[in-house]
Each structure stands twice: as structure tokens, then as C-alpha cells.
XYZ file of C-alpha atoms in Angstrom:
327
model
C -112.558 -59.354 48.966
C -111.541 -58.403 45.513
C -109.281 -55.981 46.753
C -107.382 -58.492 48.954
C -107.155 -60.945 46.110
C -105.488 -58.272 43.905
C -103.137 -57.557 46.537
C -102.018 -61.080 47.021
C -101.543 -61.581 43.365
C -99.366 -58.534 43.043
C -97.378 -59.662 45.885
C -96.762 -63.045 44.193
C -95.503 -61.556 41.124
C -92.928 -59.369 42.962
C -91.611 -62.427 44.989
C -91.479 -64.427 41.491
C -89.353 -61.557 39.975
C -87.106 -61.329 42.987
C -86.556 -65.044 42.790
C -85.504 -64.907 39.084
C -83.228 -62.113 39.795
C -81.422 -63.673 42.706
C -80.800 -66.968 40.861
C -79.999 -66.597 37.284
C -79.787 -69.637 34.882
C -76.512 -71.248 34.496
C -75.083 -70.796 30.995
C -75.344 -73.664 28.617
C -72.336 -75.872 28.226
C -70.058 -74.940 25.446
C -69.114 -77.736 23.019
C -65.482 -78.970 23.252
C -63.421 -76.639 20.768
C -62.237 -78.021 17.688
C -58.666 -77.472 18.640
C -59.078 -79.737 21.679
C -59.871 -82.680 19.489
C -57.368 -85.704 19.721
C -57.519 -87.813 16.522
C -57.050 -91.704 16.738
C -55.325 -93.140 13.747
C -55.175 -96.831 13.199
C -52.303 -98.155 11.360
C -52.497 -101.748 9.758
C -49.132 -102.808 8.209
C -49.007 -106.104 6.592
C -45.581 -107.320 7.544
C -42.275 -105.914 9.185
C -39.674 -105.274 6.755
C -37.475 -102.137 5.970
C -39.535 -100.598 3.408
C -42.869 -100.886 5.098
C -41.343 -99.883 8.453
C -40.033 -96.741 6.858
C -43.385 -95.788 5.237
C -45.042 -96.105 8.484
C -42.491 -94.031 10.435
C -42.504 -91.175 7.752
C -46.356 -91.245 8.077
C -46.118 -90.852 11.827
C -43.390 -88.193 11.698
C -45.337 -86.175 9.229
C -48.780 -86.340 11.016
C -47.029 -85.676 14.426
C -45.249 -82.740 12.867
C -48.646 -81.229 11.616
C -50.809 -81.969 14.521
C -48.519 -82.361 17.562
C -50.109 -84.124 20.455
C -53.528 -83.990 18.918
C -53.014 -87.280 17.196
C -52.442 -90.603 18.692
C -51.635 -93.936 16.899
C -52.875 -97.464 17.277
C -50.288 -99.631 15.287
C -50.800 -103.268 14.483
C -48.616 -105.641 12.245
C -50.428 -108.516 10.524
C -47.410 -110.785 10.419
C -47.945 -111.427 6.669
C -51.342 -113.020 7.107
C -54.030 -111.458 5.028
C -56.998 -112.807 7.288
C -55.245 -110.946 10.239
C -55.488 -107.622 8.087
C -59.253 -108.066 8.094
C -59.304 -108.730 11.923
C -57.211 -105.461 12.468
C -59.318 -103.272 10.075
C -62.621 -104.294 11.570
C -61.260 -103.708 14.867
C -60.385 -100.092 13.791
C -63.876 -99.771 12.613
C -65.402 -100.956 15.854
C -63.222 -98.632 17.882
C -64.349 -95.709 15.485
C -60.906 -94.420 14.714
C -60.702 -91.311 12.768
C -58.468 -92.487 9.921
C -56.847 -95.690 8.802
C -53.513 -96.131 7.278
C -53.393 -99.219 5.279
C -49.647 -100.286 4.616
C -49.317 -102.509 1.529
C -51.954 -103.813 -0.651
C -53.533 -106.561 1.440
C -54.016 -104.054 4.201
C -55.748 -101.781 1.961
C -57.896 -104.304 0.621
C -59.240 -105.284 4.081
C -59.630 -101.756 5.135
C -61.767 -100.950 2.259
C -63.900 -104.031 2.817
C -64.368 -103.054 6.378
C -65.516 -99.529 5.888
C -66.981 -97.144 3.453
C -67.003 -94.076 5.718
C -63.809 -93.866 7.831
C -61.168 -92.234 5.718
C -58.386 -94.740 4.345
C -55.200 -93.798 3.158
C -52.883 -96.547 1.391
C -49.161 -96.424 1.196
C -46.756 -99.014 -0.267
C -49.426 -99.924 -2.723
C -48.127 -100.342 -6.256
C -51.221 -99.909 -8.321
C -54.687 -99.049 -6.740
C -56.738 -99.934 -9.994
C -55.418 -103.415 -9.685
C -55.900 -103.674 -5.906
C -59.164 -102.439 -5.817
C -60.404 -103.862 -9.118
C -61.189 -100.538 -10.432
C -61.743 -100.697 -14.423
C -60.367 -97.714 -16.280
C -58.571 -96.223 -13.221
C -57.974 -92.582 -13.571
C -55.842 -91.925 -10.672
C -58.451 -90.968 -8.100
C -60.229 -93.781 -6.144
C -62.980 -91.566 -4.942
C -65.247 -92.342 -1.913
C -63.236 -92.762 1.436
C -59.967 -93.907 -0.160
C -56.813 -92.260 -1.422
C -53.058 -92.690 -0.674
C -49.559 -93.180 -2.327
C -47.987 -95.590 -4.583
C -44.633 -97.294 -4.506
C -44.506 -97.901 -8.136
C -41.262 -97.023 -9.833
C -41.402 -96.740 -13.628
C -41.593 -100.280 -14.766
C -40.349 -99.638 -18.373
C -37.092 -98.057 -16.641
C -36.919 -101.131 -14.635
C -36.884 -103.292 -17.701
C -34.499 -100.992 -19.286
C -32.066 -101.447 -16.228
C -31.999 -105.305 -16.901
C -30.930 -104.568 -20.355
C -28.472 -101.860 -19.484
C -26.658 -104.077 -16.989
C -26.947 -107.237 -19.051
C -26.929 -106.426 -22.637
C -26.390 -109.938 -23.641
C -29.270 -111.467 -21.598
C -31.258 -114.223 -23.309
C -33.536 -115.483 -20.492
C -34.987 -113.638 -17.692
C -37.091 -115.134 -14.963
C -39.550 -113.210 -12.989
C -40.343 -114.371 -9.511
C -43.010 -113.244 -7.208
C -45.877 -114.422 -4.847
C -48.977 -115.086 -6.491
C -51.210 -114.071 -3.731
C -50.076 -110.547 -4.500
C -52.237 -108.637 -7.335
C -49.796 -105.867 -7.774
C -46.909 -108.202 -8.322
C -48.952 -109.816 -11.102
C -49.348 -106.405 -12.768
C -45.748 -105.557 -12.413
C -44.714 -108.760 -13.908
C -46.891 -108.420 -16.874
C -45.618 -104.947 -17.716
C -41.919 -105.915 -17.367
C -42.445 -109.145 -19.204
C -43.953 -107.195 -22.037
C -41.107 -104.593 -22.316
C -38.451 -107.400 -22.191
C -40.018 -109.424 -24.966
C -40.055 -106.328 -27.218
C -36.254 -106.535 -26.977
C -36.294 -110.220 -27.832
C -35.641 -111.549 -24.424
C -37.320 -114.882 -23.501
C -39.305 -114.335 -20.071
C -40.615 -117.164 -17.911
C -42.774 -116.231 -14.685
C -42.222 -118.405 -11.457
C -44.696 -117.894 -8.611
C -44.760 -119.074 -4.936
C -47.770 -119.227 -2.938
C -46.004 -118.222 0.316
C -42.707 -118.300 2.092
C -42.455 -121.997 2.430
C -41.698 -122.690 -1.071
C -39.763 -119.488 -1.972
C -36.409 -121.090 -1.977
C -37.490 -123.962 -4.331
C -39.075 -121.814 -6.675
C -36.023 -119.448 -6.787
C -33.761 -122.535 -7.384
C -35.716 -123.603 -10.345
C -35.669 -120.042 -11.676
C -31.956 -119.842 -11.332
C -31.324 -123.112 -13.082
C -33.348 -121.982 -16.236
C -32.336 -118.150 -16.578
C -29.484 -115.801 -16.928
C -31.009 -112.932 -14.705
C -33.971 -112.859 -12.302
C -36.433 -109.814 -11.755
C -38.420 -109.666 -8.530
C -41.140 -106.922 -8.346
C -42.215 -104.973 -5.300
C -43.645 -108.006 -3.462
C -44.094 -108.058 0.114
C -43.662 -111.815 0.555
C -40.444 -111.634 -1.391
C -39.248 -108.727 0.880
C -39.630 -110.810 4.048
C -37.659 -113.651 2.324
C -34.673 -112.124 0.835
C -32.193 -113.903 2.823
C -33.703 -117.279 1.726
C -33.778 -116.070 -2.014
C -30.097 -114.816 -1.767
C -28.895 -118.121 -0.073
C -30.110 -119.632 -3.476
C -29.342 -117.123 -6.241
C -25.814 -115.795 -5.116
C -24.191 -119.303 -4.927
C -25.691 -119.933 -8.255
C -24.192 -116.892 -9.806
C -27.649 -115.233 -11.008
C -28.067 -111.601 -10.532
C -31.419 -110.239 -9.429
C -32.751 -106.945 -10.463
C -35.454 -105.771 -7.781
C -38.389 -103.753 -7.739
C -37.602 -101.829 -4.630
C -34.628 -101.156 -2.407
C -35.427 -103.327 0.431
C -35.483 -106.507 -1.676
C -32.341 -105.218 -3.452
C -30.459 -104.718 -0.109
C -31.205 -108.363 0.830
C -30.683 -110.230 -2.496
C -30.416 -107.940 -5.463
C -27.662 -106.226 -7.518
C -29.644 -103.305 -8.689
C -33.042 -101.496 -8.350
C -34.756 -98.373 -9.368
C -35.361 -96.998 -6.079
C -37.994 -94.760 -4.368
C -37.593 -93.565 -0.791
C -40.300 -95.338 1.535
C -39.885 -92.867 4.447
C -40.524 -89.884 2.045
C -43.480 -91.766 0.762
C -44.857 -92.173 4.201
C -44.194 -88.465 4.879
C -46.296 -87.485 1.803
C -49.130 -89.843 3.095
C -48.885 -88.119 6.434
C -49.258 -84.676 5.033
C -52.322 -86.029 3.137
C -53.799 -87.547 6.411
C -53.227 -84.050 8.101
C -55.345 -82.314 5.468
C -58.129 -84.955 5.713
C -58.312 -84.795 9.539
C -58.455 -81.076 9.748
C -60.942 -80.700 6.968
C -58.604 -78.839 4.661
C -58.890 -81.446 1.896
C -61.791 -83.771 0.842
C -60.381 -87.532 0.536
C -62.738 -88.396 -2.346
C -61.135 -85.656 -4.440
C -57.519 -86.564 -3.743
C -55.530 -88.271 -6.384
C -53.116 -90.998 -5.610
C -49.587 -89.640 -5.223
C -46.575 -91.001 -6.560
C -42.644 -90.844 -5.702
C -41.329 -88.251 -8.205
C -37.624 -89.188 -8.773
C -36.639 -92.862 -8.578
C -32.920 -93.438 -8.191
C -30.830 -96.052 -9.669
C -29.099 -97.896 -6.762
C -26.934 -101.117 -6.433
C -25.879 -103.564 -3.784
C -22.027 -103.251 -3.606
C -21.714 -106.703 -1.785
C -23.591 -108.703 -4.042
C -22.243 -106.977 -7.234
C -18.686 -107.692 -6.003
C -19.588 -111.267 -5.250
C -20.780 -111.768 -8.747
C -18.234 -109.643 -10.448
C -20.637 -107.151 -11.737
C -19.611 -103.426 -12.477
C -22.437 -100.804 -12.534
C -22.395 -97.584 -14.438
C -21.104 -94.403 -12.609
C -24.741 -93.018 -12.256
C -25.764 -95.892 -9.810
C -25.818 -95.035 -5.996
C -24.620 -97.643 -3.464
C -27.213 -99.016 -1.154
C -25.720 -98.006 2.315
């Protein structure tokens, strides 16, 4: 009996080993290779106008050049409505995008409020410390935020006013009161002009509905107007020019898009190139080459003096030879 039991156990072991040999276990599935990852980038742009459009295009071109078909864009325009920026940003968070481009200050503020984990890059943002209420801002936001700034040197912008209009007595600064970066620019330029003995008056409009009326008042009371980099003003240049040019009041603008629509001159940065810089930053973040928390804000290095030939001719203004015509 015992001998039979031993034989049966031995036979069972042989059959078991044979079964294992004839049906090897399937290999474990390999995780998807990192190079197969397709990154989704959400773009929230405050409003359509030449400068912001150029920054978005430069960003997309640079990131596509770096990652090819491994990146896809979800692009949304907020139609200059701040609550819509929040809706767009929250949607990107819900969709778990890999990175958010916030084009203009309200878009940046909305994205920062929506997430502290998804990387956020700003562009066309003038002053990050002001926009994000950072005391003693040292050039690096930290956390999940970095980006590029469209700030041209404000002291040089004030100097441009004095260069083109050396006899100016009164300058009016016009901007949208809802834009914190415009307030910052206004304060700096106002201080520089006051040092030169110029009387400066600030005029603000709440939105596009009262821009023409505010511009008319400013023209009545001043020799020259200054409009900082301001998204609302940039979307209303035709309305501004329809008032200022007939009044014979020249406008110095904070950026080229505004100058092209209603200004005589500007200290210009290139928004497409600014977007390219932002796109290169995005590629480094998405591929793990750089840590966004350690990336300082980047600035356009060489602003150019530019002028608007049509409005200069209409107002009888001749600019120095080192100014470049806006094409």
C-alpha cells in the first residue's frame, strides 16, 4: 500500500513539471515607453490681439519643434473676460493637462488659483511680483509657476517721451484700472517723468465701454499721452486713435501692438520671440530637463525703438534715425 502511494505521488510530480514546461507564464506587460508619451498643453489666452496671438504662436512653434507630434494643444480664448479665464483654467485642471500656458496676467492669475501642481508658464505678463502679490519678488516665482515677461525698461520709455517731445509740460497716462500690471507701469513712468518736471495725470477706464470718453478727457488736458502694456487698451486701439489723432495728441505706447493701432512710438519687444522662449522653457519642463520651481522669469533682451509712420505723418512728427518703422 505504501509502495503504491509513493508511486502515485511521484507520477503526480512528473505530470506537474511537464505541465509547467509546456505552458510557460506570459511575460509581464511592459509599461509604455517614455518616448511614446503625448503631452497635452492647455493654452488660456485672455483676448485676441496681435501681441498675444504672436506670443501663443511662438510658444506653439517652439514646443512643436522640440517635441514634434508628442505634444497636442488645447487653445481657448477668454474674450477679455476674467471669469472666463477661471473657467478655462479649471477645465484644464479637470482634464489633467500636462502644462498650462497662461497668456496675459488675468490668465496667469486664474491658472495659479486653479492648481498648485500642474506646471504653469506665463507669457505677456509684465511684472510677476505684482500679478501674484509676491512681496520682495526676486525674479523666481517658485512652486509650479514660471514664464516670460513683456516688460520693456520703463525708465527708457519715459526717456522716449522726453526725447521726442522735449518741450512737453503735461502727460496723461491712460490704462484699464482692472489690470494690476498697468498700475505698476504707470507708477514707474509717472515717477520718471515727474523727476524731469513734467506734470502727470492718470486716467483709467473700467472696460472697453468708456475707453473713448476717458481718452477724450485725457487729450483735452494733456500734450502727450502714454499707454502702458495693457490688454484692454490693446483691444481698443481703433477707438483710441479715432479720438487722439483728430485731437492732434500723440501717444507713446508700452508695446508695438498698441503703437501700431494708435501710437506714434514705442520701445518694442518681439512677442513671437517671447513666445518662443516660453515654448523652450515648456519643453525642458515636460521632458524633465528642468524643474519649474527653479526657473527664473525670462525677459526680452534687446527692446527696439519703433515708430508708426502713418500716425507720425498725420501729426507732423519726425523721429530720430535710430527708430525703426513698424511694418
